[in-house]
PDB file of C-alpha atoms in Angstrom:
ATOM      1  CA  GLU A   1     103.259 -10.751  38.313  1.00 77.00           C
ATOM      2  CA  HIS A   2     105.002  -7.378  38.584  1.00 89.00           C
ATOM      3  CA  PRO A   3     102.341  -4.677  38.288  1.00 90.00           C
ATOM      4  CA  LYS A   4     104.577  -1.977  39.807  1.00 94.00           C
ATOM      5  CA  ASN A   5     107.382  -2.493  37.258  1.00 96.00           C
ATOM      6  CA  VAL A   6     106.601   0.081  34.603  1.00 97.00           C
ATOM      7  CA  ASP A   7     109.049  -1.354  32.074  1.00 96.00           C
ATOM      8  CA  LEU A   8     107.513  -4.819  32.256  1.00 96.00           C
ATOM      9  CA  GLN A   9     104.025  -3.355  31.928  1.00 97.00           C
ATOM     10  CA  TRP A  10     105.079  -1.276  28.938  1.00 96.00           C
ATOM     11  CA  TYR A  11     106.713  -4.222  27.163  1.00 97.00           C
ATOM     12  CA  GLY A  12     103.854  -6.542  28.084  1.00 97.00           C
ATOM     13  CA  CYS A  13     101.263  -4.178  26.628  1.00 97.00           C
ATOM     14  CA  GLY A  14     103.419  -3.800  23.535  1.00 97.00           C
ATOM     15  CA  ALA A  15     103.653  -7.543  23.131  1.00 97.00           C
ATOM     16  CA  LEU A  16      99.887  -7.929  23.463  1.00 97.00           C
ATOM     17  CA  GLN A  17      99.423  -5.111  20.972  1.00 97.00           C
ATOM     18  CA  ASN A  18     101.537  -6.994  18.452  1.00 97.00           C
ATOM     19  CA  LEU A  19      99.935 -10.363  19.194  1.00 97.00           C
ATOM     20  CA  ALA A  20      96.455  -8.876  18.781  1.00 95.00           C
ATOM     21  CA  CYS A  21      97.272  -8.113  15.142  1.00 94.00           C
ATOM     22  CA  ASN A  22      96.853 -11.811  14.401  1.00 93.00           C
ATOM     23  CA  ALA A  23      93.251 -13.027  14.429  1.00 90.00           C
ATOM     24  CA  ASP A  24      94.350 -16.449  15.714  1.00 93.00           C
ATOM     25  CA  ASN A  25      95.573 -14.805  18.934  1.00 95.00           C
ATOM     26  CA  LEU A  26      92.425 -12.870  19.802  1.00 94.00           C
ATOM     27  CA  LYS A  27      90.411 -15.540  21.574  1.00 92.00           C
ATOM     28  CA  PRO A  28      93.388 -16.797  23.635  1.00 95.00           C
ATOM     29  CA  ILE A  29      94.252 -13.233  24.696  1.00 96.00           C
ATOM     30  CA  VAL A  30      90.685 -12.546  25.808  1.00 94.00           C
ATOM     31  CA  ASP A  31      90.149 -15.982  27.370  1.00 95.00           C
ATOM     32  CA  LYS A  32      93.319 -15.742  29.460  1.00 96.00           C
ATOM     33  CA  GLY A  33      92.412 -12.316  30.855  1.00 95.00           C
ATOM     34  CA  GLY A  34      94.508 -10.170  28.549  1.00 96.00           C
ATOM     35  CA  VAL A  35      92.027  -7.300  28.483  1.00 96.00           C
ATOM     36  CA  GLU A  36      91.938  -7.139  32.280  1.00 96.00           C
ATOM     37  CA  VAL A  37      95.744  -7.237  32.442  1.00 96.00           C
ATOM     38  CA  ILE A  38      96.033  -4.374  29.947  1.00 97.00           C
ATOM     39  CA  VAL A  39      93.505  -2.253  31.813  1.00 97.00           C
ATOM     40  CA  ALA A  40      95.217  -2.991  35.152  1.00 97.00           C
ATOM     41  CA  ALA A  41      98.578  -1.888  33.718  1.00 97.00           C
ATOM     42  CA  MET A  42      97.039   1.301  32.381  1.00 97.00           C
ATOM     43  CA  LYS A  43      95.429   2.030  35.752  1.00 98.00           C
ATOM     44  CA  GLU A  44      98.654   1.336  37.640  1.00 97.00           C
ATOM     45  CA  HIS A  45     100.702   3.650  35.406  1.00 97.00           C
ATOM     46  CA  PRO A  46      98.302   6.391  34.274  1.00 97.00           C
ATOM     47  CA  LYS A  47     101.035   8.941  33.547  1.00 97.00           C
ATOM     48  CA  ASN A  48     103.378   6.674  31.613  1.00 98.00           C
ATOM     49  CA  VAL A  49     102.899   7.466  27.948  1.00 98.00           C
ATOM     50  CA  PHE A  50     104.368   4.151  26.795  1.00 97.00           C
ATOM     51  CA  VAL A  51     102.081   2.001  28.916  1.00 98.00           C
ATOM     52  CA  GLN A  52      99.112   4.098  27.818  1.00 98.00           C
ATOM     53  CA  ARG A  53     100.089   4.063  24.141  1.00 98.00           C
ATOM     54  CA  HIS A  54     100.696   0.321  23.974  1.00 98.00           C
ATOM     55  CA  GLY A  55      97.700  -0.462  26.165  1.00 97.00           C
ATOM     56  CA  CYS A  56      95.405   1.574  23.942  1.00 97.00           C
ATOM     57  CA  GLY A  57      96.980   0.009  20.877  1.00 97.00           C
ATOM     58  CA  ALA A  58      96.380  -3.480  22.205  1.00 97.00           C
ATOM     59  CA  LEU A  59      92.773  -2.732  23.100  1.00 96.00           C
ATOM     60  CA  HIS A  60      92.280  -1.109  19.707  1.00 95.00           C
ATOM     61  CA  ASN A  61      93.678  -4.147  17.889  1.00 95.00           C
ATOM     62  CA  LEU A  62      91.492  -6.471  19.903  1.00 93.00           C
ATOM     63  CA  ASP A  63      88.402  -4.373  19.189  1.00 87.00           C
ATOM     64  CA  ILE A  64      89.066  -3.894  15.476  1.00 65.00           C
ATOM     65  CA  GLU A  65      89.746  -7.569  14.955  1.00 52.00           C
ATOM     66  CA  ASN A  66      86.669  -8.651  16.930  1.00 58.00           C
ATOM     67  CA  GLN A  67      84.423  -6.488  14.774  1.00 54.00           C
ATOM     68  CA  GLN A  68      85.351  -8.261  11.538  1.00 54.00           C
TER      69      GLN A  68
END
């Protein structure tokens, strides 16, 4: 709801990164548009290292878990 707020985007990506560590959370994250939200946050804040780090971490966790 607040794409311009860098702190919320950073914390949101971090939360999704942590949630994506649990296999039970993967389908709900993907089904509710989590990947699109992460990518949108990363696009909105391309120079913020924390958004980028947590966004990449979340996408990584989703990808690693989906490959198992």
